[in-house]
XYZ file of C-alpha atoms in Angstrom:
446
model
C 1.765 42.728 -33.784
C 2.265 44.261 -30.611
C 3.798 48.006 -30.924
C 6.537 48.819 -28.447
C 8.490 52.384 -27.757
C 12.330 52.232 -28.913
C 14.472 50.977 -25.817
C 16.712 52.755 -24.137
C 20.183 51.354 -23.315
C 20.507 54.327 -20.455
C 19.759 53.082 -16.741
C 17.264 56.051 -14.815
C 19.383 58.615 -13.141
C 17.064 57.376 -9.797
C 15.658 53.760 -10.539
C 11.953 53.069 -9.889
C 11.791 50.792 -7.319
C 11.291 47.344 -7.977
C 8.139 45.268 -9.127
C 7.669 41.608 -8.763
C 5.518 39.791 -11.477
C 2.923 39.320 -9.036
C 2.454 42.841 -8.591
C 2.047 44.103 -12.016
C -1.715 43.931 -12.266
C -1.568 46.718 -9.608
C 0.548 48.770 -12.000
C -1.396 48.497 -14.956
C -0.539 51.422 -17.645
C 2.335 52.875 -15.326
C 6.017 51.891 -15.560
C 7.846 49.488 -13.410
C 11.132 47.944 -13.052
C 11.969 44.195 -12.948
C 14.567 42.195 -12.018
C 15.166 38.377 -12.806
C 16.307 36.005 -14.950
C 15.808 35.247 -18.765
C 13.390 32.058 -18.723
C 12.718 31.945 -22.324
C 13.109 34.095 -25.286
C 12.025 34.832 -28.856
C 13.602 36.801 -31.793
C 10.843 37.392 -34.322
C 13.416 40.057 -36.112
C 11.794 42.875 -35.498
C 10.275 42.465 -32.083
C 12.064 40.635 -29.127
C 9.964 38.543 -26.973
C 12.028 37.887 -23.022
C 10.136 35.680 -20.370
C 11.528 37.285 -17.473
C 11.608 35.128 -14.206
C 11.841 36.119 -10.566
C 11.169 34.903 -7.409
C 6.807 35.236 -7.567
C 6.764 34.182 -10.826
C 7.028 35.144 -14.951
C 6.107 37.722 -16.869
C 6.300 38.427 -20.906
C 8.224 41.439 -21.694
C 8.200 42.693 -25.414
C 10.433 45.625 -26.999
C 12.313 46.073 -30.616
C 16.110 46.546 -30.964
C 17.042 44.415 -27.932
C 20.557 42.563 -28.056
C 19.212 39.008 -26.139
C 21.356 37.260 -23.624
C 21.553 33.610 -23.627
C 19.029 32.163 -21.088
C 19.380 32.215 -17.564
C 21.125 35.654 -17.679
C 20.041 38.448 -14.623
C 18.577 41.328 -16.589
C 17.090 44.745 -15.453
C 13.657 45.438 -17.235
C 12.005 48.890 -17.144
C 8.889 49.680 -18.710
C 5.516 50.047 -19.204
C 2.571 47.307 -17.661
C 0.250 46.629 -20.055
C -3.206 43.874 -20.185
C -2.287 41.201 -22.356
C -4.728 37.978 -22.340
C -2.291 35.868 -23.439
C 0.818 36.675 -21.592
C 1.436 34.896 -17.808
C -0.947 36.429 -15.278
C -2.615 38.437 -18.391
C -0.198 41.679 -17.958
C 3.440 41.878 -20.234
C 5.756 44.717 -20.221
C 6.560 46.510 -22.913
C 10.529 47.693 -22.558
C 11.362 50.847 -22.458
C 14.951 49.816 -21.087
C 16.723 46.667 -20.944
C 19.850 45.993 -19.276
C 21.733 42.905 -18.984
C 23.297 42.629 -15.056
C 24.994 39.311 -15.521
C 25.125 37.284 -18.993
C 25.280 33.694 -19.036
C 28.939 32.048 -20.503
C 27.010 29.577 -22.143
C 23.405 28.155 -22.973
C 21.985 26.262 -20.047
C 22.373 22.267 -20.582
C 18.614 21.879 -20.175
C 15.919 23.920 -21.209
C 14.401 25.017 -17.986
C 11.182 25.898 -19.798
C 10.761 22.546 -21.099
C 11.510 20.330 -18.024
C 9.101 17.515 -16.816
C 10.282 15.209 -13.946
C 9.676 12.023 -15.877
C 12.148 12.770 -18.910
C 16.033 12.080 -18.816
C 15.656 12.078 -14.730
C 19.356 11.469 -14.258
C 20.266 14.590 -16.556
C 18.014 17.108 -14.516
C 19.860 15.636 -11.062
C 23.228 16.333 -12.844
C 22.999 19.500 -13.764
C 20.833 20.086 -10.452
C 22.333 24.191 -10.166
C 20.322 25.022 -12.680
C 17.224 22.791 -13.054
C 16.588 23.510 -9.797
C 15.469 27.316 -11.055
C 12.424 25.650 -12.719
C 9.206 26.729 -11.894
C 7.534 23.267 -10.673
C 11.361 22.525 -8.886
C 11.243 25.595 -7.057
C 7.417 25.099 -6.324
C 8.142 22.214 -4.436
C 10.756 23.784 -2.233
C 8.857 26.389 -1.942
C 6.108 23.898 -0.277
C 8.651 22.175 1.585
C 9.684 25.362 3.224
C 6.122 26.390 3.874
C 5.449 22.881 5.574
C 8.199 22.643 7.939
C 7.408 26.388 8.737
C 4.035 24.825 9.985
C 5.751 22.072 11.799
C 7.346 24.932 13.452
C 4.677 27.019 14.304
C 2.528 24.700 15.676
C 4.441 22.870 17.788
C 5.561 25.802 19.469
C 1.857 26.748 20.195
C 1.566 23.407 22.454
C 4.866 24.585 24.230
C 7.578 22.490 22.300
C 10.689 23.971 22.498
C 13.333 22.860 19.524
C 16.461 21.537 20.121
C 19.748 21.028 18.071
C 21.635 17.436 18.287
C 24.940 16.081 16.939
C 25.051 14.564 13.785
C 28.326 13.233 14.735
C 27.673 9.937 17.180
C 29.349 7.238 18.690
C 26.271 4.317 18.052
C 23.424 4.620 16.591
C 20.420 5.339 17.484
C 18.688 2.271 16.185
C 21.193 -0.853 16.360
C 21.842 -2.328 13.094
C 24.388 -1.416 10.374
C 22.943 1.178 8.147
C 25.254 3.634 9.503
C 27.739 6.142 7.720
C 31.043 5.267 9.586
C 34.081 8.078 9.883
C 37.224 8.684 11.259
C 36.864 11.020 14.460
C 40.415 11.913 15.273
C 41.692 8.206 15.356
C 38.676 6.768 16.656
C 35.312 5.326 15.446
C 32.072 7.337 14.795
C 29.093 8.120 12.616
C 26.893 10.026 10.980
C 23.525 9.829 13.031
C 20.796 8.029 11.957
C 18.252 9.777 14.049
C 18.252 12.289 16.859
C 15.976 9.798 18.282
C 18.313 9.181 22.044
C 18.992 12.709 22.093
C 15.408 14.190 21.535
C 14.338 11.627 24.618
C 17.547 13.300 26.830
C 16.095 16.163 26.340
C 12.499 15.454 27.491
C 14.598 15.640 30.745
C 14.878 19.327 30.327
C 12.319 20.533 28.161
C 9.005 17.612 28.239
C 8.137 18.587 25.240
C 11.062 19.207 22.040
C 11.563 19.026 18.715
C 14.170 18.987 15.762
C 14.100 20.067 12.663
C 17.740 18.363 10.602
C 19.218 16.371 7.919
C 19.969 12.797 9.300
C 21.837 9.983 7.815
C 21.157 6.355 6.434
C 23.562 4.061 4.650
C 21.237 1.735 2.700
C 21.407 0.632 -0.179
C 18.493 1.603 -1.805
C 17.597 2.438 -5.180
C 14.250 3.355 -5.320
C 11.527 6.237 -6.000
C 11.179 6.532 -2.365
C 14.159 6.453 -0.551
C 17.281 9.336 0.188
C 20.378 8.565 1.665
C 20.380 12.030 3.831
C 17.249 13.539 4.540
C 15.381 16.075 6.229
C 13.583 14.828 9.435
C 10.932 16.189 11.144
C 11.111 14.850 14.761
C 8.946 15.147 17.727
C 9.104 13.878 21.690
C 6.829 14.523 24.392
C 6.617 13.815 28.413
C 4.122 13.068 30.310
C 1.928 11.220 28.169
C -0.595 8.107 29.014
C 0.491 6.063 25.696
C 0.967 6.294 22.539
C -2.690 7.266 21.855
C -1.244 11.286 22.993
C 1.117 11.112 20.422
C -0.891 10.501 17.731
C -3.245 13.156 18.837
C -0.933 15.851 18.719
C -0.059 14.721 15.425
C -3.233 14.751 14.026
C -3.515 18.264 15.063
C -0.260 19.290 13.874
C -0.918 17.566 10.427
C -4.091 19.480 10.165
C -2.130 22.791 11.023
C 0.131 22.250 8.672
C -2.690 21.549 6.029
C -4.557 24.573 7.084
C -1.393 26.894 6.245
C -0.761 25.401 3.143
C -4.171 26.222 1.900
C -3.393 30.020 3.188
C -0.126 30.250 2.084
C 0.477 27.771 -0.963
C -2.361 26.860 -3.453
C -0.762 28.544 -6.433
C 2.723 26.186 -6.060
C -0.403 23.406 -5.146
C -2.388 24.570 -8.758
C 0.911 24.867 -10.739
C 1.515 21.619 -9.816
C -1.743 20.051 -10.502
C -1.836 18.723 -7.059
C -4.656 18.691 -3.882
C -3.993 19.828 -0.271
C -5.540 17.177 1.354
C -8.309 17.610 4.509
C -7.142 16.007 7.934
C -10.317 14.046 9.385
C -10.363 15.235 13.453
C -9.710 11.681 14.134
C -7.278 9.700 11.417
C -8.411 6.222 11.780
C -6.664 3.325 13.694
C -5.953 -0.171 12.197
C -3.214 -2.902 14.417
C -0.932 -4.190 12.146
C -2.138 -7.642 12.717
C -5.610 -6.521 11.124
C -4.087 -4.404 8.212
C -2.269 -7.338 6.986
C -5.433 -9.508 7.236
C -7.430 -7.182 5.251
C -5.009 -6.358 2.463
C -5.333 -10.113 1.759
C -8.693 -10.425 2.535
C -10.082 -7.774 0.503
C -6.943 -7.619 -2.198
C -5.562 -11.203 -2.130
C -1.992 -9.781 -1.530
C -0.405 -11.668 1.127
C 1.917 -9.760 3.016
C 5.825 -11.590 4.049
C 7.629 -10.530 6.527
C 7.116 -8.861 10.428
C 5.558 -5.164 8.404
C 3.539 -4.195 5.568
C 5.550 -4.120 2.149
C 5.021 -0.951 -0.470
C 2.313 -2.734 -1.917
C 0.025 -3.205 1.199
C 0.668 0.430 2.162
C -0.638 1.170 -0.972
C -3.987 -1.139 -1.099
C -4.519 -0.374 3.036
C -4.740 3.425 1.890
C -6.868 2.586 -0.912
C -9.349 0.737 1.556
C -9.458 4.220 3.556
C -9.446 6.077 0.803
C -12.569 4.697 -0.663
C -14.243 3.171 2.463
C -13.619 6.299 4.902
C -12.891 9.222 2.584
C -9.296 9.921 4.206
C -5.705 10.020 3.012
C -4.176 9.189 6.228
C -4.251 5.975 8.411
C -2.248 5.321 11.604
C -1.061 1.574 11.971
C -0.629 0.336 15.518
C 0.683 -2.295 17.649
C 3.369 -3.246 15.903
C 5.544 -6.268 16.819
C 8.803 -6.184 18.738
C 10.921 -7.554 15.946
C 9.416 -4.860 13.393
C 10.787 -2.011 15.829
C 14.030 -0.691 17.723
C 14.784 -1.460 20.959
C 13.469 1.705 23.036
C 10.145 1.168 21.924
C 7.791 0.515 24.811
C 6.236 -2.686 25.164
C 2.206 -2.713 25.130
C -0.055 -4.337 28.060
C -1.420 -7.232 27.405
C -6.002 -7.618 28.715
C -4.360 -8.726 31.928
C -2.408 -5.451 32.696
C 1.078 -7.779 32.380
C 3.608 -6.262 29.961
C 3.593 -8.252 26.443
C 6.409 -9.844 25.388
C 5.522 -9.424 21.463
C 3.431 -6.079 20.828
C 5.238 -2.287 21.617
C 3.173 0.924 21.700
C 4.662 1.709 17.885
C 2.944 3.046 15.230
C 3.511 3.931 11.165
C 1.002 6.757 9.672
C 0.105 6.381 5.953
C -0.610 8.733 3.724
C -1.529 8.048 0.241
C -0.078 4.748 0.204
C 3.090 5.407 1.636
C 4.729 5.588 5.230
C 5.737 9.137 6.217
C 5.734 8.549 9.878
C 7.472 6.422 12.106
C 6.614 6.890 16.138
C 5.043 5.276 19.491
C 5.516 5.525 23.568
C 9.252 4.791 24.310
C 10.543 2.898 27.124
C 11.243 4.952 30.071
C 12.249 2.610 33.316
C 15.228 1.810 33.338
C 15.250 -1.819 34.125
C 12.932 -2.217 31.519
C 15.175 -0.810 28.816
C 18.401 -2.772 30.050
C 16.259 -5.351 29.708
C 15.274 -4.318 25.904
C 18.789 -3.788 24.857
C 19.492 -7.623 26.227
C 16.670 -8.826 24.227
C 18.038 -6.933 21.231
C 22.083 -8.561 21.722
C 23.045 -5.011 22.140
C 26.099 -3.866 23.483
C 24.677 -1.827 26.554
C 28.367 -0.395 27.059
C 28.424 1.592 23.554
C 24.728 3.544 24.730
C 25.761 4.197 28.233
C 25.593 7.731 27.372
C 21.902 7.316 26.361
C 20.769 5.312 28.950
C 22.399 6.473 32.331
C 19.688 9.510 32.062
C 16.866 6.571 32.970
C 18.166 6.513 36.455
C 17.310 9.817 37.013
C 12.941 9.288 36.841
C 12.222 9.986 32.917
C 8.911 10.708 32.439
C 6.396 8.522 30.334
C 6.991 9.852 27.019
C 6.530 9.349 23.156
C 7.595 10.832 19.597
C 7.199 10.577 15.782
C 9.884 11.695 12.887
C 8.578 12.813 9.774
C 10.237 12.685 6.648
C 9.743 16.394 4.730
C 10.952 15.095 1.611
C 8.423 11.970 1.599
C 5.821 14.002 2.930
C 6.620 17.007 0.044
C 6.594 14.711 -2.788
C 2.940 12.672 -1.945
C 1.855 16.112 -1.042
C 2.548 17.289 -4.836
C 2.202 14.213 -6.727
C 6.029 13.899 -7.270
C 6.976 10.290 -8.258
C 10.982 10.438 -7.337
C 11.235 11.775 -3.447
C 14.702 13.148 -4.681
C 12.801 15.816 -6.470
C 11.592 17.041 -3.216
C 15.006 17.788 -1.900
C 17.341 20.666 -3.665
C 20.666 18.235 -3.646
C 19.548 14.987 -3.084
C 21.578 12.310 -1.825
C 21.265 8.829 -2.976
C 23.369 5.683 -3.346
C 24.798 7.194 -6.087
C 25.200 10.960 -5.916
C 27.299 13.141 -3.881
C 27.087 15.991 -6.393
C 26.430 18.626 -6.945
């Protein structure tokens, strides 16, 4: 058994400064201070075992005599650093001085230690202000942040500029009636959808923007896949040729954001059991029209409706997966019905505008959509023309569309969804373990 010195119960007249767990390999044999919370503990009588957790990680501290707080308490631990092969990181502490800073009323609801994101689902979401301290939880946050830090970064390297937009509008962005309505002072209004008319204003000023911000959708969904507020990741550019310079710049800011995850977050990646995937210079192409024809060519699925359902996404990126050695595949040429009303149409051989085809595009990535983007429609009489076609009321997007008088550039744009994107990053089956307080169809706490 593992000999400790007595503790003390007095706190240094001039505290050491403080250690994180990471660090304590450079500290070996000398004494450090910790501060964190109780992850786990063991009373073996004579010998007190505390898994102390901070913000790098968790470390085994061992002493005698210690009065243990319940778990989750913020304790001060001074003492010595000492090899261990079986402790986390292969250094424990032995305590020389222990002092509780904040106890814990009562014993957490869940055992954080124990937590895997395929048992009792519901009851780690409920009790989210604390399960959310767990070590994979925080992980993928952790990720999360270190991806849309990339976005960030990179973006502003090809002379984006961001942008903030109201998430209080008048319409929506998109038609259609998934909308969160409220009262705004006696009249109507919403929660927005997507910065999407904004971000395009603002090509106006900028050419090239970007927004990083929680936007809104009111459907009904229930599934793995799907939050009802989410954080989107949303790019426009001027100036482009088609929608061929919009996918480029994506493909280089994927692979940025790739490349700094490998600097900055393999350990979350290895705790997690999960790959950072490599970005091929060129992410293939497939239309639409052919993805649907070989998903039931080489599958037998036969695909309804005017897009591909879950299960073609999944068995098109198993195709590319095995046939090309990628994760990611763009899907062009989408149909007009499949999307919203500013998208621009494509040319047909002739050089005459199609009626049926628009410069849109999804991008896969391991069998799911995480992108939605495309050229948008920048002449004006073309997009009055759009919003006819569409039985919109052209009245109620004035304010969008009065700023295509005034000669808007050619331009284009994607959205991201950092929660979608986190969770097929990681391997995380529900997306609304990718997001700290996720909102669903049935959750508005905590």
């Amino acid at each position: 058994m593992t000999t400790t010195p007595e503790p003390s119960t007095d706190t240094p007249s001039q505290p050491l400064p403080r250690t994180l767990t990471r660090d304590l390999a450079a500290h070996d044999g000398r004494a450090v201070r910790l501060l964190g919370f109780v992850h786990a503990r063991r009373d073996l009588g004579g010998v007190q075992f505390v898994v102390l957790r901070d913000v790098s990680g968790i470390t085994q501290c061992v002493g005698s005599g210690l009065s243990l707080p319940l778990a989750e308490s913020s304790v001060e631990v001074v003492g010595k650093v000492k090899a261990h092969p079986k402790a986390p990181g292969g250094y424990e502490v032995q305590v020389e001085a222990f002092r509780v800073i904040s106890a814990s009323v009562e014993a957490p609801p869940v055992e954080i230690p124990k937590m895997e994101w395929n048992v009792n689902p519901e009851t780690m979401l409920d009790y989210r202000v604390v399960t959310v301290r767990g070590l994979k939880e925080r992980a993928a946050l952790k990720v999360q942040a270190e991806l849309v830090a990339g976005f960030r970064d990179h973006l502003m390297t090809e002379g984006f500029t961001e942008i903030s937009t109201p998430k209080i509008v008048s319409a929506g962005a998109e038609g259609g009636a998934n909308l969160f309505a409220l009262d705004y002072f006696g009249h109507p209004a919403y929660l927005a959808q997507s910065p999407q008319l904004y971000k395009q204003i603002m090509v106006g000023v900028f050419e090239r923007v970007f927004e990083v911000a929680a936007v809104y959708r009111a459907e009904e969904h229930a599934t793995s896949r799907h939050l009802n507020e989410y954080l989107s990741l949303d790019v426009e550019m001027g100036f482009i040729e088609d929608e061929e310079d919009v996918m480029g710049l994506q493909n280089r800011l994927l692979a940025a954001i790739m490349e700094r995850l490998r600097e900055r977050s393999q350990a979350e990646f290895t705790l997690l059991g999960a790959t950072i995937p490599e970005v091929p210079a060129h992410i293939p192409r497939i239309t639409l029209f052919d993805a649907r024809a070989l998903v039931t060519e080489k599958y037998g699925h036969h695909v309804g409706g005017k897009d591909l359902d879950p299960e073609a996404e999944r068995l098109l990126s198993q195709h590319y997966a095995e046939d090309r050695g990628t994760d990611f595949v763009f899907v062009t040429k989408y149909p007009r019905a499949a999307r919203p009303f500013y998208a621009h149409p494509d040319a047909n051989p002739d050089g005459t505008q199609s009626t049926d085809i628009t410069r849109g595009y999804d991008l896969l990535f391991r069998g799911i959509e995480i992108t939605s983007g495309g050229q948008r429609i920048h002449d004006h009489a073309m997009l009055m023309e759009s919003i006819a076609a569409y039985k919109l009321n052209p009245a109620s997007l004035e304010g969008y569309t009065e700023v295509f008088k005034y000669g808007m550039p050619p331009h284009g744009g994607f959205a991201i969804g950092a929660e979608r994107l986190t969770a097929k990053l990681l391997g995380i089956s529900n997306v609304r373990y990718a997001r700290a307080f996720p909102r669903d169809r049935h959750r508005l706490t905590p």
